[in-house]
Short mmCIF file of C-alpha atoms in Angstrom, two decimals:
data_model
loop_
_atom_site.label_atom_id
_atom_site.label_comp_id
_atom_site.label_asym_id
_atom_site.label_seq_id
_atom_site.Cartn_x
_atom_site.Cartn_y
_atom_site.Cartn_z
CA MET A 1 -39.36 8.67 -124.13
CA ASN A 2 -40.64 5.08 -124.16
CA PHE A 3 -44.22 6.19 -123.63
CA SER A 4 -45.90 7.28 -126.89
CA LEU A 5 -47.53 10.67 -126.46
CA LEU A 6 -49.05 10.48 -129.91
CA ASP A 7 -50.94 7.27 -129.26
CA SER A 8 -52.09 8.04 -125.71
CA THR A 9 -55.17 9.60 -124.20
CA VAL A 10 -55.14 12.42 -121.64
CA ALA A 11 -56.01 9.90 -118.91
CA ASP A 12 -53.19 7.61 -120.08
CA ARG A 13 -50.62 10.41 -119.81
CA ASP A 14 -51.78 11.37 -116.32
CA ARG A 15 -51.67 7.76 -115.18
CA PHE A 16 -48.23 7.29 -116.73
CA PHE A 17 -47.03 10.36 -114.81
CA TRP A 18 -48.21 8.94 -111.50
CA GLU A 19 -46.71 5.51 -112.06
CA ALA A 20 -43.33 7.10 -112.87
CA VAL A 21 -43.47 9.22 -109.68
CA CYS A 22 -44.26 6.16 -107.56
CA ASN A 23 -42.08 3.52 -109.22
CA TRP A 24 -38.75 5.15 -110.10
CA SER A 25 -37.08 3.43 -107.13
CA ASN A 26 -37.83 0.02 -108.69
CA ASP A 27 -35.55 0.82 -111.63
CA THR A 28 -32.38 2.00 -109.94
CA SER A 29 -29.66 0.32 -107.93
CA VAL A 30 -29.72 3.21 -105.43
CA ASN A 31 -31.32 2.36 -102.09
CA PRO A 32 -33.69 5.25 -101.20
CA VAL A 33 -33.83 4.27 -97.51
CA ILE A 34 -31.47 6.41 -95.43
CA ALA A 35 -31.26 6.03 -91.65
CA GLY A 36 -34.51 4.09 -91.63
CA ILE A 37 -36.45 6.70 -93.64
CA ASP A 38 -37.79 5.95 -97.12
CA TYR A 39 -36.89 8.93 -99.28
CA SER A 40 -38.70 7.51 -102.30
CA GLU A 41 -41.84 8.58 -100.40
CA LEU A 42 -40.47 11.89 -99.12
CA THR A 43 -39.28 13.02 -102.56
CA ARG A 44 -42.59 12.35 -104.34
CA CYS A 45 -43.91 15.84 -103.72
CA PHE A 46 -40.81 17.30 -105.44
CA LEU A 47 -41.54 15.19 -108.52
CA TRP A 48 -45.20 16.07 -109.00
CA ASP A 49 -44.56 19.23 -111.01
CA LYS A 50 -41.28 18.07 -112.56
CA VAL A 51 -42.46 14.76 -114.04
CA ALA A 52 -45.65 16.41 -115.29
CA ARG A 53 -43.59 19.21 -116.84
CA SER A 54 -41.29 16.75 -118.62
CA ILE A 55 -44.36 15.38 -120.39
CA ARG A 56 -45.77 18.83 -121.20
CA ALA A 57 -42.36 19.83 -122.59
CA GLN A 58 -42.91 17.39 -125.46
CA HIS A 59 -45.12 20.11 -127.01
CA PRO A 60 -42.64 23.03 -127.31
CA GLU A 61 -45.12 25.46 -128.86
CA ARG A 62 -47.43 25.25 -125.81
CA PHE A 63 -44.64 24.73 -123.28
CA ALA A 64 -43.00 28.08 -124.08
CA PHE A 65 -45.57 29.92 -121.90
CA GLU A 66 -44.64 27.77 -118.92
CA GLN A 67 -40.89 27.78 -119.52
CA VAL A 68 -40.49 31.54 -119.21
CA ARG A 69 -42.38 31.44 -115.89
CA LEU A 70 -40.16 28.92 -114.15
CA LYS A 71 -38.59 30.42 -111.05
CA PRO A 72 -34.81 30.70 -110.88
CA VAL A 73 -33.20 27.69 -109.27
CA ALA A 74 -32.09 28.18 -105.66
CA ASP A 75 -28.37 28.20 -104.96
CA PRO A 76 -27.02 24.95 -103.50
CA ILE A 77 -26.59 24.93 -99.74
CA GLN A 78 -23.05 25.89 -98.80
CA PRO A 79 -21.29 24.90 -95.54
CA HIS A 80 -20.92 27.59 -92.89
CA PRO A 81 -17.56 29.38 -93.47
CA ASN A 82 -16.57 28.84 -89.82
CA ARG A 83 -17.42 25.22 -89.04
CA LEU A 84 -16.19 25.43 -85.44
CA LYS A 85 -18.28 28.51 -84.68
CA PHE A 86 -21.36 26.92 -86.23
CA GLY A 87 -20.77 23.70 -84.28
CA CYS A 88 -20.82 25.68 -81.05
CA LYS A 89 -24.05 27.41 -82.04
CA GLN A 90 -25.60 24.06 -82.90
CA ALA A 91 -24.64 22.59 -79.51
CA LEU A 92 -26.01 25.65 -77.70
CA SER A 93 -29.27 25.43 -79.63
CA ARG A 94 -29.66 21.79 -78.64
CA PHE A 95 -29.06 22.69 -74.99
CA ALA A 96 -31.62 25.53 -75.21
CA ALA A 97 -34.19 23.14 -76.67
CA TRP A 98 -33.46 20.67 -73.87
CA GLN A 99 -33.99 23.40 -71.27
CA ASP A 100 -37.36 24.40 -72.79
CA ILE A 101 -38.50 20.78 -72.92
CA ARG A 102 -37.36 20.16 -69.35
CA SER A 103 -39.53 23.06 -68.14
CA LEU A 104 -42.73 21.66 -69.67
CA PRO A 105 -45.41 20.79 -67.06
CA THR A 106 -45.73 17.23 -68.38
CA LYS A 107 -43.93 14.98 -70.83
CA ASN A 108 -47.21 13.74 -72.33
CA SER A 109 -47.43 16.65 -74.74
CA LEU A 110 -49.09 17.22 -78.10
CA TYR A 111 -46.58 18.66 -80.57
CA VAL A 112 -47.86 20.97 -83.33
CA PRO A 113 -44.72 21.68 -85.38
CA CYS A 114 -46.28 23.38 -88.43
CA TRP A 115 -48.72 26.28 -88.31
CA HIS A 116 -51.82 26.31 -90.51
CA PRO A 117 -54.95 28.44 -90.06
CA THR A 118 -57.25 25.41 -90.18
CA LEU A 119 -55.60 24.04 -87.02
CA HIS A 120 -56.02 27.22 -85.00
CA THR A 121 -59.42 26.46 -83.44
CA VAL A 122 -58.52 22.84 -82.66
CA VAL A 123 -55.17 23.77 -81.09
CA ARG A 124 -56.70 26.52 -78.96
CA SER A 125 -59.36 24.12 -77.68
CA LEU A 126 -56.91 21.30 -76.90
CA ALA A 127 -54.52 23.66 -75.09
CA GLU A 128 -57.15 24.18 -72.39
CA SER A 129 -56.74 20.57 -71.22
CA PHE A 130 -53.38 19.33 -72.54
CA THR A 131 -49.78 20.48 -72.81
CA VAL A 132 -49.58 21.71 -76.40
CA VAL A 133 -46.07 22.44 -77.63
CA THR A 134 -45.11 24.43 -80.71
CA PRO A 135 -41.88 25.91 -82.10
CA GLN A 136 -41.10 29.37 -80.76
CA ALA A 137 -41.40 30.94 -84.22
CA SER A 138 -44.85 29.47 -84.89
CA HIS A 139 -47.98 31.65 -85.00
CA PHE A 140 -49.46 29.27 -82.43
CA SER A 141 -46.88 30.46 -79.88
CA GLN A 142 -48.90 33.69 -79.54
CA LEU A 143 -51.73 31.80 -77.83
CA PRO A 144 -51.35 32.22 -74.04
CA THR A 145 -51.95 28.52 -73.27
CA ILE A 146 -49.33 27.23 -75.74
CA HIS A 147 -45.84 26.14 -74.68
CA PRO A 148 -43.27 27.40 -77.23
CA ILE A 149 -39.86 25.75 -77.42
CA ARG A 150 -36.62 26.62 -79.16
CA LEU A 151 -35.54 24.10 -81.78
CA PRO A 152 -32.06 22.67 -82.32
CA LEU A 153 -30.30 24.01 -85.40
CA SER A 154 -29.93 21.72 -88.37
CA ALA A 155 -26.50 20.86 -89.73
CA ASP A 156 -24.85 23.55 -91.84
CA SER A 157 -24.69 21.31 -94.91
CA PRO A 158 -26.11 17.93 -95.91
CA ASN A 159 -24.20 14.71 -96.48
CA LEU A 160 -23.24 15.37 -100.10
CA SER A 161 -22.73 11.70 -100.93
CA GLN A 162 -26.32 11.02 -99.83
CA VAL A 163 -27.57 13.97 -101.88
CA GLU A 164 -25.74 12.82 -105.00
CA SER A 165 -26.77 9.19 -104.56
CA LEU A 166 -30.46 9.98 -104.10
CA HIS A 167 -30.42 12.52 -106.93
CA HIS A 168 -28.72 10.04 -109.26
CA GLY A 169 -31.19 7.32 -108.27
CA ILE A 170 -34.21 9.48 -109.08
CA ILE A 171 -32.84 10.71 -112.41
CA THR A 172 -31.81 7.25 -113.60
CA GLY A 173 -34.94 5.58 -112.23
CA LEU A 174 -37.18 8.08 -114.02
CA LYS A 175 -35.27 7.56 -117.27
CA GLN A 176 -35.98 3.84 -117.00
CA GLN A 177 -39.64 4.73 -116.56
CA GLY A 178 -39.45 6.83 -119.72
CA ILE A 179 -39.13 10.27 -118.12
CA GLU A 180 -36.27 12.72 -118.63
CA LEU A 181 -36.50 15.88 -116.54
CA ILE A 182 -35.70 19.24 -118.10
CA GLN A 183 -32.36 20.73 -116.99
CA HIS A 184 -33.97 23.40 -114.79
CA ASP A 185 -35.70 20.67 -112.78
CA VAL A 186 -32.63 18.45 -112.58
CA ILE A 187 -30.79 21.29 -110.84
CA GLU A 188 -33.72 22.29 -108.63
CA LEU A 189 -34.30 18.69 -107.54
CA ARG A 190 -30.74 18.44 -106.24
CA SER A 191 -31.22 21.56 -104.13
CA GLN A 192 -34.56 20.28 -102.80
CA ILE A 193 -33.04 16.91 -101.86
CA ALA A 194 -30.30 18.72 -99.92
CA GLN A 195 -32.90 20.74 -98.01
CA LEU A 196 -34.99 17.62 -97.41
CA LEU A 197 -32.09 15.68 -95.91
CA LEU A 198 -31.11 18.58 -93.65
CA ARG A 199 -34.65 19.26 -92.46
CA THR A 200 -35.47 15.59 -91.86
CA GLU A 201 -32.31 15.18 -89.80
CA GLN A 202 -33.30 18.26 -87.76
CA ILE A 203 -36.84 16.90 -87.28
CA GLU A 204 -35.44 13.66 -85.92
CA ALA A 205 -33.29 15.64 -83.50
CA GLU A 206 -36.21 17.71 -82.20
CA LEU A 207 -38.55 14.71 -81.89
CA SER A 208 -35.85 12.66 -80.14
CA LEU A 209 -35.48 15.45 -77.57
CA LEU A 210 -39.17 16.25 -77.12
CA ARG A 211 -40.64 12.74 -77.36
CA PRO A 212 -44.24 14.01 -77.47
CA LYS A 213 -47.26 11.81 -76.87
CA ALA A 214 -48.44 12.62 -80.40
CA ILE A 215 -47.85 15.01 -83.31
CA LEU A 216 -50.70 17.04 -84.86
CA LEU A 217 -50.45 18.08 -88.54
CA PHE A 218 -52.66 19.78 -91.13
CA ALA A 219 -51.40 17.50 -93.93
CA ASP A 220 -49.19 14.44 -94.25
CA ASN A 221 -48.11 14.02 -97.87
CA HIS A 222 -45.58 16.74 -98.66
CA PHE A 223 -42.46 18.45 -97.32
CA PRO A 224 -41.93 19.18 -94.46
CA VAL A 225 -45.02 17.72 -92.72
CA GLN A 226 -44.44 14.30 -94.30
CA SER A 227 -40.99 14.14 -92.68
CA TYR A 228 -42.66 14.47 -89.27
CA VAL A 229 -44.90 11.52 -90.13
CA LEU A 230 -42.11 9.19 -91.27
CA VAL A 231 -39.70 10.20 -88.50
CA GLY A 232 -42.54 9.84 -86.00
CA ARG A 233 -43.24 6.36 -87.32
CA LYS A 234 -39.54 5.49 -86.95
CA LEU A 235 -39.46 6.73 -83.33
CA GLY A 236 -42.81 5.22 -82.37
CA ILE A 237 -44.55 8.62 -81.99
CA PRO A 238 -48.11 8.60 -83.39
CA THR A 239 -49.12 11.29 -85.87
CA ILE A 240 -52.56 12.84 -86.30
CA MET A 241 -53.66 14.63 -89.47
CA THR A 242 -56.80 16.74 -89.82
CA GLN A 243 -58.09 17.47 -93.32
CA HIS A 244 -57.56 21.11 -94.32
CA GLY A 245 -59.15 21.23 -97.79
CA LEU A 246 -60.86 19.27 -100.53
CA ASP A 247 -59.12 16.77 -102.84
CA CYS A 248 -58.42 19.21 -105.66
CA GLU A 249 -55.87 17.05 -107.51
CA GLN A 250 -55.96 13.63 -109.12
CA TYR A 251 -53.49 11.05 -107.75
CA CYS A 252 -51.26 13.40 -105.73
CA LEU A 253 -53.65 13.70 -102.77
CA GLU A 254 -54.85 10.12 -102.62
CA GLU A 255 -52.22 8.72 -100.25
CA ALA A 256 -52.58 8.85 -96.47
CA TYR A 257 -49.48 8.62 -94.28
CA ALA A 258 -50.47 9.65 -90.75
CA ASP A 259 -51.47 7.08 -88.11
CA TYR A 260 -54.75 8.83 -87.28
CA VAL A 261 -56.70 10.86 -89.83
CA SER A 262 -59.73 13.10 -89.30
CA VAL A 263 -61.66 13.85 -92.50
CA TRP A 264 -64.61 16.11 -93.24
CA GLY A 265 -66.95 13.76 -95.07
CA VAL A 266 -67.42 10.29 -96.50
CA SER A 267 -65.96 11.32 -99.87
CA ARG A 268 -62.41 11.69 -98.49
CA LEU A 269 -62.92 8.63 -96.29
CA HIS A 270 -63.78 6.42 -99.27
CA ARG A 271 -60.93 7.87 -101.34
CA TYR A 272 -58.35 6.96 -98.70
CA GLN A 273 -59.89 3.53 -98.11
CA THR A 274 -59.84 2.57 -101.78
CA ARG A 275 -56.70 4.29 -103.09
CA SER A 276 -54.14 4.76 -100.31
CA ALA A 277 -51.43 2.10 -99.97
CA TRP A 278 -50.95 3.05 -96.32
CA GLN A 279 -54.09 2.63 -94.20
CA PRO A 280 -54.24 4.67 -90.97
CA ILE A 281 -54.90 3.03 -87.61
CA GLN A 282 -58.01 5.20 -87.42
CA LEU A 283 -59.79 7.06 -90.20
CA GLN A 284 -62.77 9.02 -88.91
CA VAL A 285 -65.39 11.37 -90.39
CA ASN A 286 -65.68 14.39 -88.08
CA GLY A 287 -66.59 17.34 -90.30
CA ASN A 288 -64.67 20.61 -90.53
CA PRO A 289 -64.42 22.70 -87.33
CA ASP A 290 -64.14 25.83 -89.49
CA TYR A 291 -67.64 25.11 -90.80
CA ASP A 292 -69.21 25.00 -87.33
CA GLU A 293 -70.13 28.64 -87.75
CA LEU A 294 -71.81 27.93 -91.08
CA THR A 295 -75.21 26.33 -91.59
CA PRO A 296 -76.39 24.85 -94.89
CA PRO A 297 -78.91 27.16 -96.57
CA THR A 298 -82.62 26.47 -96.88
CA GLN A 299 -82.87 27.86 -100.42
CA MET A 300 -80.85 29.37 -103.23
CA ASP A 301 -79.76 33.00 -102.90
CA ARG A 302 -80.12 34.68 -106.30
CA SER A 303 -79.11 38.13 -105.04
CA GLY A 304 -75.72 39.75 -105.56
CA SER A 305 -74.03 42.51 -107.52
CA TYR A 306 -70.96 40.85 -109.08
CA TRP A 307 -69.44 37.64 -110.40
CA LEU A 308 -66.84 36.22 -108.04
CA TRP A 309 -64.02 34.15 -109.51
CA ALA A 310 -61.80 32.38 -106.97
CA THR A 311 -58.73 30.99 -108.70
CA ARG A 312 -56.69 27.91 -107.99
CA PRO A 313 -52.90 28.26 -108.30
CA HIS A 314 -51.69 28.07 -111.92
CA ALA A 315 -47.99 28.64 -111.26
CA PRO A 316 -45.80 26.01 -113.00
CA GLU A 317 -44.80 24.46 -109.68
CA LYS A 318 -48.50 23.91 -108.88
CA CYS A 319 -49.44 22.13 -112.12
CA TYR A 320 -49.08 18.58 -110.86
CA LEU A 321 -50.59 16.62 -113.75
CA PRO A 322 -49.44 16.58 -117.37
CA SER A 323 -52.98 17.62 -118.34
CA ARG A 324 -52.82 20.81 -116.26
CA HIS A 325 -51.26 23.92 -117.80
CA PRO A 326 -50.23 27.30 -116.35
CA GLN A 327 -52.21 28.88 -119.19
CA GLU A 328 -55.52 27.75 -117.68
CA GLY A 329 -55.86 30.79 -115.44
CA ILE A 330 -55.34 33.29 -118.24
CA GLU A 331 -57.66 31.34 -120.53
CA ILE A 332 -60.41 31.43 -117.91
CA LEU A 333 -59.82 35.16 -117.36
CA ASN A 334 -60.05 35.89 -121.09
CA ALA A 335 -63.36 34.00 -121.25
CA LEU A 336 -64.69 36.00 -118.31
CA LEU A 337 -63.58 39.28 -119.88
CA MET A 338 -65.31 38.32 -123.12
CA ALA A 339 -68.52 37.62 -121.20
CA LEU A 340 -68.17 41.00 -119.46
CA SER A 341 -67.85 42.77 -122.80
CA ARG A 342 -71.18 41.24 -123.87
CA LEU A 343 -72.96 42.15 -120.61
CA PRO A 344 -72.30 45.85 -119.91
CA ASN A 345 -73.95 45.79 -116.46
CA ALA A 346 -71.91 42.87 -115.12
CA ARG A 347 -68.94 43.23 -112.77
CA LEU A 348 -66.20 40.75 -111.93
CA VAL A 349 -64.36 40.39 -108.63
CA ILE A 350 -61.30 38.12 -108.65
CA LYS A 351 -60.05 36.48 -105.48
CA PRO A 352 -56.65 35.05 -106.51
CA HIS A 353 -55.16 32.10 -104.72
CA PRO A 354 -52.15 33.22 -102.61
CA LEU A 355 -49.88 31.12 -104.85
CA ASP A 356 -51.31 32.36 -108.14
CA ASP A 357 -49.66 34.94 -110.43
CA VAL A 358 -51.56 38.17 -109.75
CA THR A 359 -49.31 40.34 -111.96
CA LEU A 360 -50.09 38.21 -115.00
CA TYR A 361 -53.83 38.61 -114.40
CA GLN A 362 -53.54 42.34 -113.78
CA SER A 363 -51.59 43.00 -116.98
CA THR A 364 -54.25 41.13 -118.96
CA ILE A 365 -57.06 43.10 -117.29
CA ASP A 366 -55.31 46.44 -117.86
CA GLN A 367 -55.34 45.83 -121.62
CA HIS A 368 -59.07 45.03 -121.81
CA SER A 369 -61.90 47.45 -122.52
CA ALA A 370 -63.88 46.10 -119.51
CA ARG A 371 -61.02 46.73 -117.06
CA HIS A 372 -63.03 49.34 -115.11
CA ARG A 373 -65.54 46.59 -114.19
CA VAL A 374 -62.94 44.19 -112.80
CA LEU A 375 -61.61 44.24 -109.24
CA MET A 376 -58.77 42.17 -107.84
CA SER A 377 -59.58 41.65 -104.16
CA SER A 378 -57.45 40.65 -101.17
CA ASP A 379 -60.49 40.26 -98.90
CA SER A 380 -61.36 36.84 -97.51
CA VAL A 381 -63.45 34.57 -99.70
CA ARG A 382 -66.19 34.29 -97.09
CA SER A 383 -66.57 38.06 -96.94
CA LEU A 384 -66.90 38.22 -100.73
CA ILE A 385 -69.36 35.37 -101.31
CA PRO A 386 -72.53 36.92 -99.76
CA GLU A 387 -72.63 39.81 -102.25
CA ALA A 388 -71.83 37.66 -105.29
CA SER A 389 -74.58 36.75 -107.74
CA VAL A 390 -72.56 33.76 -108.93
CA VAL A 391 -69.32 32.11 -107.82
CA ILE A 392 -66.96 30.81 -110.51
CA SER A 393 -64.90 28.07 -108.90
CA GLU A 394 -62.20 25.85 -110.29
CA ASP A 395 -61.30 22.54 -108.62
CA SER A 396 -61.30 24.31 -105.28
CA THR A 397 -62.75 24.26 -101.77
CA VAL A 398 -64.27 27.66 -102.59
CA GLY A 399 -66.93 25.96 -104.73
CA LEU A 400 -68.11 24.03 -101.69
CA GLU A 401 -68.05 27.08 -99.42
CA ALA A 402 -70.17 29.06 -101.89
CA MET A 403 -72.85 26.40 -101.53
CA PHE A 404 -73.16 27.16 -97.81
CA PHE A 405 -74.44 30.56 -98.94
CA GLY A 406 -76.84 29.09 -101.52
CA LYS A 407 -75.02 30.72 -104.41
CA ILE A 408 -75.14 29.50 -108.00
CA VAL A 409 -71.73 27.98 -108.72
CA VAL A 410 -70.14 27.69 -112.16
CA HIS A 411 -67.35 25.13 -112.37
CA ALA A 412 -64.57 26.51 -114.58
CA HIS A 413 -62.30 23.69 -115.68
CA PHE A 414 -60.17 24.22 -118.79
CA ALA A 415 -57.80 21.26 -118.39
CA ALA A 416 -58.12 18.40 -120.85
CA SER A 417 -58.56 15.94 -117.98
CA GLU A 418 -61.79 15.25 -116.14
CA PRO A 419 -62.57 17.68 -113.29
CA VAL A 420 -61.48 16.48 -109.88
CA MET A 421 -64.40 18.00 -108.01
CA PRO A 422 -67.75 16.47 -109.09
CA PHE A 423 -69.67 19.75 -108.75
CA VAL A 424 -71.51 19.24 -112.03
CA LYS A 425 -71.95 15.46 -111.61
CA TYR A 426 -73.80 16.18 -108.38
CA GLN A 427 -75.93 18.70 -110.30
CA ALA A 428 -74.70 21.23 -107.74
CA ALA A 429 -73.06 23.60 -110.25
CA LEU A 430 -73.31 24.72 -113.87
CA PRO A 431 -70.55 23.69 -116.29
CA GLY A 432 -67.82 25.99 -117.63
CA TYR A 433 -65.46 23.48 -119.22
CA THR A 434 -64.51 25.54 -122.27
CA ALA A 435 -64.28 29.26 -123.00
CA GLU A 436 -67.50 29.16 -125.02
CA MET A 437 -69.31 27.07 -122.40
CA LEU A 438 -68.24 29.42 -119.60
CA ARG A 439 -69.33 32.51 -121.51
CA THR A 440 -72.66 30.96 -122.46
CA THR A 441 -73.38 29.85 -118.90
CA LEU A 442 -72.70 33.32 -117.51
CA GLU A 443 -74.71 35.04 -120.23
CA ASN A 444 -77.71 32.81 -119.50
CA LEU A 445 -77.75 33.08 -115.71
CA GLU A 446 -80.85 35.25 -115.78
CA GLN A 447 -82.68 32.47 -117.63
CA VAL A 448 -82.11 29.90 -114.86
CA THR A 449 -85.64 28.81 -113.92
CA GLU A 450 -87.00 28.12 -110.45
CA ALA A 451 -87.07 24.41 -111.28
CA GLN A 452 -83.41 24.51 -112.29
CA ALA A 453 -82.54 26.46 -109.14
CA LYS A 454 -84.30 23.84 -107.00
CA GLN A 455 -82.34 21.10 -108.77
CA LEU A 456 -79.07 22.96 -108.09
CA PHE A 457 -80.05 23.43 -104.46
CA ALA A 458 -80.77 19.71 -104.01
CA GLY A 459 -77.43 18.84 -105.61
CA GLN A 460 -75.60 21.28 -103.36
CA CYS A 461 -77.18 19.74 -100.26
CA ARG A 462 -76.01 16.29 -101.35
CA LEU A 463 -72.49 17.54 -102.09
CA ILE A 464 -72.21 19.38 -98.77
CA GLN A 465 -73.20 16.22 -96.91
CA ASP A 466 -70.69 13.98 -98.75
CA PHE A 467 -67.76 16.38 -98.77
CA ALA A 468 -68.25 18.47 -95.60
CA GLY A 469 -69.98 15.92 -93.37
CA ASP A 470 -72.65 16.64 -90.77
CA CYS A 471 -72.74 20.42 -90.53
CA ASP A 472 -74.33 20.43 -87.08
CA GLY A 473 -71.91 22.77 -85.31
CA GLN A 474 -70.28 19.83 -83.48
CA ALA A 475 -67.24 19.15 -85.72
CA LEU A 476 -64.80 20.78 -83.30
CA LYS A 477 -66.08 18.59 -80.45
CA ARG A 478 -65.67 15.45 -82.57
CA VAL A 479 -62.14 16.33 -83.71
CA THR A 480 -60.92 17.28 -80.23
CA ALA A 481 -62.55 14.17 -78.70
CA MET A 482 -60.71 11.98 -81.21
CA ILE A 483 -57.37 13.63 -80.38
CA GLN A 484 -58.05 13.46 -76.66
CA ARG A 485 -58.60 9.70 -76.85
CA ILE A 486 -55.23 9.31 -78.59
CA LEU A 487 -53.46 11.46 -75.98
CA GLU A 488 -55.06 9.53 -73.12
CA GLN A 489 -54.07 6.08 -74.41
#
């Protein structure tokens, strides 16, 4: 590796990681543009965890924990055994899609290809006035005003020469940047590239048939939503992205790709304006429609009967920076269990992220003397926050949501890098940046004075304004009005 790990800082390693992810195509003879689509952009999301892991692997003693938790590599995509039969099915699927599209009441439709819960309210509202189209298998298709369509089947196998060329280009380009992927990731990357090529080809087929007025997405920087953006750009179909969460990662979430972007607050607006290479046609602060039902508190709420810890995902495939480690979740849990053992009346409720490793947490809890005071909950975060005396949040949207309830927030951040969310910098949360600091903060919660609580409350109000926007109950109206203007152009 050309980059010296011994002589670098944590920030240097994270920056080195990002430059390698972005610049590998400059150091290979392979052209990443295929059929007018730049796959150096589309493959970035597959490299986040892999390039970061290649740097973490330079410390074998710490990397062993992560290595045993890597998921088995998916089998390569194999051609359908009966190519003629599959070809007939593919042709029939294309005809079925054409029939569904032909029956739409108008061709000026809004296409919502990917379901996400944060889009539900917006989609339902827009469907009252516009033709909103969604794939038949989408959760949105259950809404009575939505027009579901059948999609054409993708090819049964990708163009293997394109797969091998792109795979070779990434591997050799990264090596020139000083990065050598571990063998597990070399194999997985090839499989992901094959899926990417197949899915992007299918997306171009469905968009070419449908030709919607615009495409609405919940994100625009990872597979498969990013393929809709780049294919839409190629076909001249505008894309709209509405923010679905906070910026909980350094680097990886700084790039915008969609033509029109609706953000919650000025924080995301400024981040895109200063750091994104692609600048949207329109970038607008609208707030979060899901927060229309919430109102910022008028004072801190010191009541509650348990500590609530909402985790971020610590699975290896979700550790995007070299400075992040899958061990962080267990290390935070051990610190919380130690604090519990010192405070016999305290209880802990854990709300794990859907992508976090619950079995690993549970096995750790089962071995601890305080296990009878720990509950792993599947309830929604918002139903758990009101009865919490404190919310322990990592770099997560949950920390912000807890502030709508006036709860004391402790920011648990055990990575060596700086926290992404400035909860503590805003004086909106108490720090928990090491095991000892987290334990001490929790043990001293009862000693938080009224003056300190007022300071936290003021910081939370500032953070809510900058990161969630104007919480006036009108965010849905602003978002839908923005989309309506685009559809009526």
